[in-house]
JSON list of C-alpha atoms in Angstrom, two decimals:
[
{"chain": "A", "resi": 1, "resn": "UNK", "atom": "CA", "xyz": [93.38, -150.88, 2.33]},
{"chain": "A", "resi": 2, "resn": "UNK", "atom": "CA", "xyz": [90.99, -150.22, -0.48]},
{"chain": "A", "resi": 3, "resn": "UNK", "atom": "CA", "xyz": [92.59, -149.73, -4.06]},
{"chain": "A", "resi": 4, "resn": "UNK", "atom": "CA", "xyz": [91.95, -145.96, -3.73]},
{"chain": "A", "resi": 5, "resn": "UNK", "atom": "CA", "xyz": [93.59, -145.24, -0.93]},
{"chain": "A", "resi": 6, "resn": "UNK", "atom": "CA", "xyz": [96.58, -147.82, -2.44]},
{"chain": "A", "resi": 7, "resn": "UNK", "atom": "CA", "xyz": [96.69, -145.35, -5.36]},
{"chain": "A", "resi": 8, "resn": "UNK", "atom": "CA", "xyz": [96.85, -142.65, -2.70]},
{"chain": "A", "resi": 9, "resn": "UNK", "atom": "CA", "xyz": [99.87, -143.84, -0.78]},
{"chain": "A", "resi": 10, "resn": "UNK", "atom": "CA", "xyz": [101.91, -144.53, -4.10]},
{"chain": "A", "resi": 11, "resn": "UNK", "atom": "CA", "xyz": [101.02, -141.46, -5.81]},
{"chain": "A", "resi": 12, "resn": "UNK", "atom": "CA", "xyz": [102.17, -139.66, -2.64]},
{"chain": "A", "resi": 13, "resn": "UNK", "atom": "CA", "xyz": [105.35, -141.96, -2.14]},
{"chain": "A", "resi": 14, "resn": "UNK", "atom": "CA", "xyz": [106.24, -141.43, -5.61]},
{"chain": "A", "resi": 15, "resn": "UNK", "atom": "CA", "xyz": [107.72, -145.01, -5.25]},
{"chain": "A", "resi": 16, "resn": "UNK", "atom": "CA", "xyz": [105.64, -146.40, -8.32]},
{"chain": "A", "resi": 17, "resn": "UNK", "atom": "CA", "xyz": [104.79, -149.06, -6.53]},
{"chain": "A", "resi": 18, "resn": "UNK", "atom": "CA", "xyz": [101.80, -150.05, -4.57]},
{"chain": "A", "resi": 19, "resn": "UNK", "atom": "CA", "xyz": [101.39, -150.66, -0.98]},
{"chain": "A", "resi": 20, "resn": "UNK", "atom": "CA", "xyz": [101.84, -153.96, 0.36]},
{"chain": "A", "resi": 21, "resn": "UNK", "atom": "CA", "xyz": [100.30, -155.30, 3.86]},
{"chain": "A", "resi": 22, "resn": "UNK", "atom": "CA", "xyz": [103.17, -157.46, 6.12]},
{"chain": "A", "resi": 23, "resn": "UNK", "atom": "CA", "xyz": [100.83, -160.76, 4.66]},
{"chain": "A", "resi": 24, "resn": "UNK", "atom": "CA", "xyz": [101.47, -159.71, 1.14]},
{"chain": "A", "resi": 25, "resn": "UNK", "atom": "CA", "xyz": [105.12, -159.07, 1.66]},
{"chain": "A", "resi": 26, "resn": "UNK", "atom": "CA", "xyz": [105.57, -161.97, 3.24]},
{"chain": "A", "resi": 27, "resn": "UNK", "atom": "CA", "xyz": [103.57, -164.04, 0.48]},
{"chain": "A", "resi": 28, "resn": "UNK", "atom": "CA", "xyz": [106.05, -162.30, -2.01]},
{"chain": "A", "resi": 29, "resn": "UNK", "atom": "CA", "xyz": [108.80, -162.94, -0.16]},
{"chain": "A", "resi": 30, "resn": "UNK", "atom": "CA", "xyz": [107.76, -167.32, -0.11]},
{"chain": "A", "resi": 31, "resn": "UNK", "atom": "CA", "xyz": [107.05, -166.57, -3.43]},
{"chain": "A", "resi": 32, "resn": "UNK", "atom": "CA", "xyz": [110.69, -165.61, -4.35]},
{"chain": "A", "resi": 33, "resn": "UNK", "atom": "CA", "xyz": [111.84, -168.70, -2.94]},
{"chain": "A", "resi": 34, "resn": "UNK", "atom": "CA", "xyz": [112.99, -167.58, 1.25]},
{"chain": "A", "resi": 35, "resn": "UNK", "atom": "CA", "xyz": [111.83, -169.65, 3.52]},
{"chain": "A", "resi": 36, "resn": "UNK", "atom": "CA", "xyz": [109.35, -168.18, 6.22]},
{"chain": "A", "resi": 37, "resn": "UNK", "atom": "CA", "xyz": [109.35, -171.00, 9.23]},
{"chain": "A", "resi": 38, "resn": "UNK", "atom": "CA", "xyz": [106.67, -168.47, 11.30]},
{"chain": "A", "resi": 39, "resn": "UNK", "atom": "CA", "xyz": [104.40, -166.13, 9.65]},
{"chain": "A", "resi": 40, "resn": "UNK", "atom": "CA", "xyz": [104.27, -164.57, 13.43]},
{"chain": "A", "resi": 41, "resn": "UNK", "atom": "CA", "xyz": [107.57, -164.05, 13.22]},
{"chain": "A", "resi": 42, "resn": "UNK", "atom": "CA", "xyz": [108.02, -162.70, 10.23]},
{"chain": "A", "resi": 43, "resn": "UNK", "atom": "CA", "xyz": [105.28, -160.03, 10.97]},
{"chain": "A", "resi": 44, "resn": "UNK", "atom": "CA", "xyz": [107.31, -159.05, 13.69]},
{"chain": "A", "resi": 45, "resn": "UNK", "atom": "CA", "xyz": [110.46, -158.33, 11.70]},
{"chain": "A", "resi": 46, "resn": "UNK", "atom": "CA", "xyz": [108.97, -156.62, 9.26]},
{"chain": "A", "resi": 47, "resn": "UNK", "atom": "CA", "xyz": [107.14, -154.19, 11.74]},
{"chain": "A", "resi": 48, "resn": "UNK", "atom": "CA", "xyz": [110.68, -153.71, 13.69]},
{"chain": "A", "resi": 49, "resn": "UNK", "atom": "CA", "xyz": [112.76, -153.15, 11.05]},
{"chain": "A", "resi": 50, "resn": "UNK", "atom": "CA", "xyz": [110.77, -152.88, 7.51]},
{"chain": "A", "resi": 51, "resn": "UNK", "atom": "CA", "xyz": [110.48, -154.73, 4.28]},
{"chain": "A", "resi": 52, "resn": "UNK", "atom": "CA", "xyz": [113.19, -151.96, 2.37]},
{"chain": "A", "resi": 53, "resn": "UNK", "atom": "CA", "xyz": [115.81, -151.91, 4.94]},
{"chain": "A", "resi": 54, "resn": "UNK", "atom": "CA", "xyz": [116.07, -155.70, 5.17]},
{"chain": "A", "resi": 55, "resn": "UNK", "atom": "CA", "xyz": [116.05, -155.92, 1.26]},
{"chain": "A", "resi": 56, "resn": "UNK", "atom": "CA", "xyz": [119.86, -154.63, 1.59]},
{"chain": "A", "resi": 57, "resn": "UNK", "atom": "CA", "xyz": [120.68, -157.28, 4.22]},
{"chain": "A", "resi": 58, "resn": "UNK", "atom": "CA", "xyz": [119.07, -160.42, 1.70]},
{"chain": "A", "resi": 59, "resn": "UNK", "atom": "CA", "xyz": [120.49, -158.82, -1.56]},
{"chain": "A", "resi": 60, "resn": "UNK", "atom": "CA", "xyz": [123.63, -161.19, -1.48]},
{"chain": "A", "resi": 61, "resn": "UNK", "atom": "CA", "xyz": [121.09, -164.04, -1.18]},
{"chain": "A", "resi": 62, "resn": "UNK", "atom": "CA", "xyz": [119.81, -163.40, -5.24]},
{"chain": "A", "resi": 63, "resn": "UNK", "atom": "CA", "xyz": [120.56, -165.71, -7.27]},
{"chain": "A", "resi": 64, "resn": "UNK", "atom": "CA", "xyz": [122.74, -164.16, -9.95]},
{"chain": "A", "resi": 65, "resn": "UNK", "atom": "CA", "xyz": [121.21, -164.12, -13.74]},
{"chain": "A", "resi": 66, "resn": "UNK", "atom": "CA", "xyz": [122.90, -165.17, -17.31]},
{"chain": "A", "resi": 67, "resn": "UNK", "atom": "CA", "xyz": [123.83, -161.09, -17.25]},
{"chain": "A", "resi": 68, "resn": "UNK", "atom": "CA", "xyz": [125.48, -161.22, -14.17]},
{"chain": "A", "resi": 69, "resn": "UNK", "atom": "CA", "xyz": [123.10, -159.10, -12.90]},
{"chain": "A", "resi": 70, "resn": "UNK", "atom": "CA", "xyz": [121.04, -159.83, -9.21]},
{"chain": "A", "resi": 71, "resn": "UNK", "atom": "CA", "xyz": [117.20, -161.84, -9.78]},
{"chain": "A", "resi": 72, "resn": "UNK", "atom": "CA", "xyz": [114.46, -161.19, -7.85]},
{"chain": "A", "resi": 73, "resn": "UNK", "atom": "CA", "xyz": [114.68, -165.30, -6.94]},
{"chain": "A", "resi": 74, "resn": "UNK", "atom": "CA", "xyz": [116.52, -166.32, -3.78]},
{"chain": "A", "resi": 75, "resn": "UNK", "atom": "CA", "xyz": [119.27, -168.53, -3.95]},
{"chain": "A", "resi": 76, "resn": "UNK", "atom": "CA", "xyz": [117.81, -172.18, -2.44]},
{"chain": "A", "resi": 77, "resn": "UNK", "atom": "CA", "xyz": [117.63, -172.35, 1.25]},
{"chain": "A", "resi": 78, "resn": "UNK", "atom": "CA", "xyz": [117.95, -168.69, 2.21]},
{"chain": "A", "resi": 79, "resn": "UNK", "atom": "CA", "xyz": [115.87, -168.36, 5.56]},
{"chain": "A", "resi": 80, "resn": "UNK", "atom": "CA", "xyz": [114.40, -165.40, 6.55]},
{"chain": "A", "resi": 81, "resn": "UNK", "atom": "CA", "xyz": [115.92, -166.24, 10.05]},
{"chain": "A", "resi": 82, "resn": "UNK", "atom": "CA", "xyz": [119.19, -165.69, 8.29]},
{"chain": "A", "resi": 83, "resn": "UNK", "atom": "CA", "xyz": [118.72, -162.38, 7.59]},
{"chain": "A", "resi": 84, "resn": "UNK", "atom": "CA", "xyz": [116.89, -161.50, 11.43]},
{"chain": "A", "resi": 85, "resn": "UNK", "atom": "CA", "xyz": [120.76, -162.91, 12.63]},
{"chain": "A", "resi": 86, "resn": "UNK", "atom": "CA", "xyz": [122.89, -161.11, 10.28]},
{"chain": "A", "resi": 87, "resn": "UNK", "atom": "CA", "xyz": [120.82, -157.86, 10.87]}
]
């Protein structure tokens, strides 16, 4: 997807946030700290169910700030195979 058409889709979503392919959520996702054992796997998930609905289903897995309030960091361990079970 070129950067237009990324402005495109969030303009229209009104999300304020850009699109993401499955390989950049997933990058984000290892980024944050969950493991990914497949990237095939993964991909699959995240074309089944999508990346918002299982953000409800991980939430308890962020680490808790200072503030008490939920990071964008998973607590160490969490496995995105976790969340595929529990869902």
């Amino acid at each position: 997807m070129s950067p237009q058409q990324s402005r495109q889709v969030q303009s229209a979503t009104g999300s304020g946030k850009a699109f993401k392919t499955h390989g950049e959520q997933i990058n984000l996702l290892r980024s944050r700290g969950m493991v990914i054992d497949s990237d095939q796997l993964a991909r699959h998930l995240l074309e089944r169910v999508n990346y918002y609905r299982l953000s409800g289903y991980w939430y308890s897995w962020r680490e808790i700030g200072a503030d008490g309030a939920r990071c964008d960091v998973f607590i160490p361990g969490m496995n995105l195979a976790d969340i595929d079970a529990v869902y």
